[in-house]
Amino acid sequence: ATIFWGYIERKRILPKWKHLLPFFKRFIDDKLGIWVGSTLEFEQFMIDLNSQGSLQWIASGLQSSVNFLDLTISFCQDNKLSFMTYQKAFNLYLYIPPSSAHPPGVLKSIIYGNLRRYWQQNTSIDDYIAIARQFADRLEARGHKRSTITELFLEATKAFTKTAPTKSTTAESPLYLYWEWHPRGLTRQQL
């Protein structure tokens, strides 16, 4: 279906509507576009889109704010884009509990990864703080100690809010690492 719709979009939809759709992206069955035409033209676009096969697309309409994947993207009054983390209401947030057999570094990785993602996704620091608090509450609800969560949150935030190092101007070449590893210490030759 994804390949079929990619073909339909490139060959039938975009050539006909690209003058009113300067930005258009799709990830599997989620589409995002910027429409510059009228409401009537948009309705015609949707009729055309839904007449291409048995799959029917539902549009959220012409809005200044939209949820796309895990982001809420909004046009502000000054015609700038604003981004905020979006989480679906039915997400259960089943993070690993402290009693799991995972190595201790997994919790640290979950916290670092999510906080970094939230930091990159949110235009407003207030939105970042709000989603980070919700994340901490959800981890605590799964049984993690608030003191452990707080320590890891501070460590993670400190790590990714530092100024990023500047890229070297010297020619870079790839670095390849080869590391033999087996959970029971067996080498490739012993196997």
mmCIF file of C-alpha atoms in Angstrom:
data_model
loop_
_atom_site.group_PDB
_atom_site.id
_atom_site.type_symbol
_atom_site.label_atom_id
_atom_site.label_comp_id
_atom_site.label_asym_id
_atom_site.label_seq_id
_atom_site.Cartn_x
_atom_site.Cartn_y
_atom_site.Cartn_z
ATOM 1 C CA ALA A 1 0.000 0.000 0.000
ATOM 2 C CA THR A 2 2.845 2.401 0.803
ATOM 3 C CA ILE A 3 4.523 1.861 -2.565
ATOM 4 C CA PHE A 4 1.168 2.115 -4.360
ATOM 5 C CA TRP A 5 0.317 5.436 -2.676
ATOM 6 C CA GLY A 6 3.801 6.777 -3.328
ATOM 7 C CA TYR A 7 3.224 6.102 -7.016
ATOM 8 C CA ILE A 8 -0.275 7.640 -6.973
ATOM 9 C CA GLU A 9 0.996 10.771 -5.202
ATOM 10 C CA ARG A 10 3.942 11.295 -7.566
ATOM 11 C CA LYS A 11 2.130 10.516 -10.806
ATOM 12 C CA ARG A 12 -1.448 11.726 -10.233
ATOM 13 C CA ILE A 13 -1.900 13.890 -7.133
ATOM 14 C CA LEU A 14 1.174 16.122 -6.879
ATOM 15 C CA PRO A 15 1.404 17.062 -10.585
ATOM 16 C CA LYS A 16 -2.194 18.250 -10.468
ATOM 17 C CA TRP A 17 -2.139 20.003 -7.078
ATOM 18 C CA LYS A 18 1.480 21.059 -6.424
ATOM 19 C CA HIS A 19 0.711 24.720 -7.194
ATOM 20 C CA LEU A 20 -1.584 24.751 -4.105
ATOM 21 C CA LEU A 21 0.488 22.333 -2.020
ATOM 22 C CA PRO A 22 4.042 23.743 -1.726
ATOM 23 C CA PHE A 23 4.919 21.339 1.104
ATOM 24 C CA PHE A 24 3.730 17.740 1.283
ATOM 25 C CA LYS A 25 5.177 14.826 3.263
ATOM 26 C CA ARG A 26 3.857 11.380 4.091
ATOM 27 C CA PHE A 27 4.991 8.736 6.568
ATOM 28 C CA ILE A 28 3.128 5.500 5.806
ATOM 29 C CA ASP A 29 -0.485 6.631 6.348
ATOM 30 C CA ASP A 30 0.125 10.044 7.964
ATOM 31 C CA LYS A 31 0.308 13.038 5.656
ATOM 32 C CA LEU A 32 1.332 16.621 6.329
ATOM 33 C CA GLY A 33 0.984 19.489 3.915
ATOM 34 C CA ILE A 34 0.788 23.242 3.634
ATOM 35 C CA TRP A 35 -2.210 24.322 1.583
ATOM 36 C CA VAL A 36 -2.267 27.769 -0.027
ATOM 37 C CA GLY A 37 -5.535 27.441 -1.925
ATOM 38 C CA SER A 38 -9.135 28.116 -0.934
ATOM 39 C CA THR A 39 -11.397 25.901 1.167
ATOM 40 C CA LEU A 40 -13.341 24.897 -1.952
ATOM 41 C CA GLU A 41 -10.125 23.899 -3.721
ATOM 42 C CA PHE A 42 -9.111 21.863 -0.667
ATOM 43 C CA GLU A 43 -12.443 20.012 -0.766
ATOM 44 C CA GLN A 44 -11.828 19.224 -4.445
ATOM 45 C CA PHE A 45 -8.326 18.021 -3.562
ATOM 46 C CA MET A 46 -9.777 15.631 -0.937
ATOM 47 C CA ILE A 47 -12.344 14.293 -3.418
ATOM 48 C CA ASP A 48 -9.552 13.704 -5.924
ATOM 49 C CA LEU A 49 -7.348 12.061 -3.276
ATOM 50 C CA ASN A 50 -10.119 9.730 -2.123
ATOM 51 C CA SER A 51 -11.101 8.756 -5.689
ATOM 52 C CA GLN A 52 -7.715 7.094 -6.351
ATOM 53 C CA GLY A 53 -8.609 3.733 -4.819
ATOM 54 C CA SER A 54 -10.484 2.090 -1.997
ATOM 55 C CA LEU A 55 -8.418 3.740 0.739
ATOM 56 C CA GLN A 56 -10.146 6.824 2.150
ATOM 57 C CA TRP A 57 -8.112 9.658 3.653
ATOM 58 C CA ILE A 58 -9.463 11.737 6.539
ATOM 59 C CA ALA A 59 -8.152 15.277 6.782
ATOM 60 C CA SER A 60 -8.059 17.359 9.926
ATOM 61 C CA GLY A 61 -9.005 20.293 7.733
ATOM 62 C CA LEU A 62 -7.369 23.638 7.159
ATOM 63 C CA GLN A 63 -5.893 24.630 10.504
ATOM 64 C CA SER A 64 -3.023 26.661 11.902
ATOM 65 C CA SER A 65 -2.077 23.778 14.227
ATOM 66 C CA VAL A 66 -1.875 20.043 13.566
ATOM 67 C CA ASN A 67 -0.717 16.864 15.294
ATOM 68 C CA PHE A 68 1.656 14.929 13.060
ATOM 69 C CA LEU A 69 3.303 11.775 14.415
ATOM 70 C CA ASP A 70 4.674 12.816 17.836
ATOM 71 C CA LEU A 71 4.629 16.582 17.213
ATOM 72 C CA THR A 72 2.113 19.381 17.395
ATOM 73 C CA ILE A 73 3.131 21.850 14.695
ATOM 74 C CA SER A 74 1.629 25.348 14.839
ATOM 75 C CA PHE A 75 1.870 28.576 12.881
ATOM 76 C CA CYS A 76 2.316 31.432 15.346
ATOM 77 C CA GLN A 77 0.952 34.940 14.862
ATOM 78 C CA ASP A 78 4.366 36.106 13.617
ATOM 79 C CA ASN A 79 4.239 33.428 10.844
ATOM 80 C CA LYS A 80 6.886 31.300 12.549
ATOM 81 C CA LEU A 81 6.516 27.607 13.276
ATOM 82 C CA SER A 82 6.201 26.333 16.813
ATOM 83 C CA PHE A 83 6.737 22.708 17.838
ATOM 84 C CA MET A 84 5.548 20.772 20.871
ATOM 85 C CA THR A 85 5.655 17.092 21.828
ATOM 86 C CA TYR A 86 2.361 15.329 21.122
ATOM 87 C CA GLN A 87 1.379 12.125 22.911
ATOM 88 C CA LYS A 88 -1.740 10.144 22.136
ATOM 89 C CA ALA A 89 -4.312 9.847 24.913
ATOM 90 C CA PHE A 90 -4.395 6.042 24.776
ATOM 91 C CA ASN A 91 -0.618 5.581 25.273
ATOM 92 C CA LEU A 92 -0.102 3.432 28.388
ATOM 93 C CA TYR A 93 3.507 4.582 29.057
ATOM 94 C CA LEU A 94 4.600 1.115 30.168
ATOM 95 C CA TYR A 95 8.224 1.956 30.892
ATOM 96 C CA ILE A 96 10.298 -0.864 32.385
ATOM 97 C CA PRO A 97 9.706 -1.269 36.132
ATOM 98 C CA PRO A 98 12.615 -1.292 38.598
ATOM 99 C CA SER A 99 12.072 -5.021 39.200
ATOM 100 C CA SER A 100 12.886 -5.925 35.569
ATOM 101 C CA ALA A 101 16.007 -7.879 34.667
ATOM 102 C CA HIS A 102 17.310 -5.094 32.434
ATOM 103 C CA PRO A 103 20.821 -3.772 33.099
ATOM 104 C CA PRO A 104 20.878 -0.607 35.253
ATOM 105 C CA GLY A 105 21.987 1.527 32.304
ATOM 106 C CA VAL A 106 18.698 0.945 30.483
ATOM 107 C CA LEU A 107 16.768 3.331 32.757
ATOM 108 C CA LYS A 108 19.455 5.942 32.227
ATOM 109 C CA SER A 109 19.191 5.445 28.460
ATOM 110 C CA ILE A 110 15.399 5.717 28.524
ATOM 111 C CA ILE A 111 15.619 8.968 30.479
ATOM 112 C CA TYR A 112 18.441 10.440 28.388
ATOM 113 C CA GLY A 113 16.791 9.489 25.103
ATOM 114 C CA ASN A 114 13.343 10.783 25.958
ATOM 115 C CA LEU A 115 14.537 14.022 27.559
ATOM 116 C CA ARG A 116 16.817 14.738 24.617
ATOM 117 C CA ARG A 117 13.940 14.108 22.205
ATOM 118 C CA TYR A 118 11.647 16.380 24.236
ATOM 119 C CA TRP A 119 14.360 19.055 24.290
ATOM 120 C CA GLN A 120 14.705 18.925 20.499
ATOM 121 C CA GLN A 121 10.958 18.795 19.841
ATOM 122 C CA ASN A 122 9.732 21.678 21.975
ATOM 123 C CA THR A 123 10.154 25.267 20.866
ATOM 124 C CA SER A 124 9.105 26.589 24.277
ATOM 125 C CA ILE A 125 11.077 25.777 27.427
ATOM 126 C CA ASP A 126 7.760 25.726 29.320
ATOM 127 C CA ASP A 127 6.483 22.949 27.048
ATOM 128 C CA TYR A 128 9.709 20.996 27.620
ATOM 129 C CA ILE A 129 9.372 21.344 31.404
ATOM 130 C CA ALA A 130 5.717 20.245 31.302
ATOM 131 C CA ILE A 131 6.410 17.103 29.265
ATOM 132 C CA ALA A 132 9.498 16.271 31.357
ATOM 133 C CA ARG A 133 7.385 16.481 34.551
ATOM 134 C CA GLN A 134 4.781 14.163 33.029
ATOM 135 C CA PHE A 135 7.572 11.762 32.076
ATOM 136 C CA ALA A 136 8.942 11.782 35.655
ATOM 137 C CA ASP A 137 5.453 11.166 37.065
ATOM 138 C CA ARG A 138 4.963 8.225 34.704
ATOM 139 C CA LEU A 139 8.298 6.685 35.678
ATOM 140 C CA GLU A 140 7.389 7.092 39.351
ATOM 141 C CA ALA A 141 4.011 5.465 38.684
ATOM 142 C CA ARG A 142 5.923 2.454 37.289
ATOM 143 C CA GLY A 143 7.747 2.132 40.628
ATOM 144 C CA HIS A 144 10.971 4.094 40.187
ATOM 145 C CA LYS A 145 12.150 6.245 43.106
ATOM 146 C CA ARG A 146 11.756 9.990 42.638
ATOM 147 C CA SER A 147 15.303 10.554 43.940
ATOM 148 C CA THR A 148 16.757 8.246 41.247
ATOM 149 C CA ILE A 149 14.642 9.868 38.548
ATOM 150 C CA THR A 150 15.627 13.373 39.667
ATOM 151 C CA GLU A 151 19.342 12.531 39.683
ATOM 152 C CA LEU A 152 19.183 11.058 36.173
ATOM 153 C CA PHE A 153 17.055 13.952 34.894
ATOM 154 C CA LEU A 154 19.585 16.513 36.141
ATOM 155 C CA GLU A 155 22.486 14.544 34.677
ATOM 156 C CA ALA A 156 20.753 14.159 31.304
ATOM 157 C CA THR A 157 19.625 17.770 31.072
ATOM 158 C CA LYS A 158 23.112 18.983 31.890
ATOM 159 C CA ALA A 159 24.593 16.719 29.196
ATOM 160 C CA PHE A 160 22.470 17.849 26.263
ATOM 161 C CA THR A 161 21.952 21.527 27.086
ATOM 162 C CA LYS A 162 25.680 22.253 26.810
ATOM 163 C CA THR A 163 26.837 24.012 23.683
ATOM 164 C CA ALA A 164 27.485 21.462 20.973
ATOM 165 C CA PRO A 165 31.116 21.182 19.892
ATOM 166 C CA THR A 166 31.969 22.882 16.620
ATOM 167 C CA LYS A 167 32.635 20.641 13.684
ATOM 168 C CA SER A 168 36.263 20.208 12.709
ATOM 169 C CA THR A 169 37.316 21.848 9.464
ATOM 170 C CA THR A 170 39.888 19.141 8.769
ATOM 171 C CA ALA A 171 39.048 16.316 6.414
ATOM 172 C CA GLU A 172 37.192 13.575 8.220
ATOM 173 C CA SER A 173 37.578 9.904 7.468
ATOM 174 C CA PRO A 174 35.349 7.116 8.777
ATOM 175 C CA LEU A 175 36.452 5.175 11.821
ATOM 176 C CA TYR A 176 35.535 1.502 11.901
ATOM 177 C CA LEU A 177 35.636 -0.508 15.100
ATOM 178 C CA TYR A 178 35.680 -4.285 15.103
ATOM 179 C CA TRP A 179 34.887 -5.857 18.423
ATOM 180 C CA GLU A 180 34.416 -9.581 18.934
ATOM 181 C CA TRP A 181 31.682 -10.225 21.444
ATOM 182 C CA HIS A 182 29.675 -13.178 22.633
ATOM 183 C CA PRO A 183 27.518 -13.306 25.784
ATOM 184 C CA ARG A 184 29.512 -16.320 27.055
ATOM 185 C CA GLY A 185 32.903 -14.975 26.015
ATOM 186 C CA LEU A 186 33.259 -17.251 22.954
ATOM 187 C CA THR A 187 35.241 -15.911 20.033
ATOM 188 C CA ARG A 188 34.326 -16.376 16.418
ATOM 189 C CA GLN A 189 37.167 -18.886 15.972
ATOM 190 C CA GLN A 190 35.916 -21.033 18.882
ATOM 191 C CA LEU A 191 32.437 -21.251 17.379
#
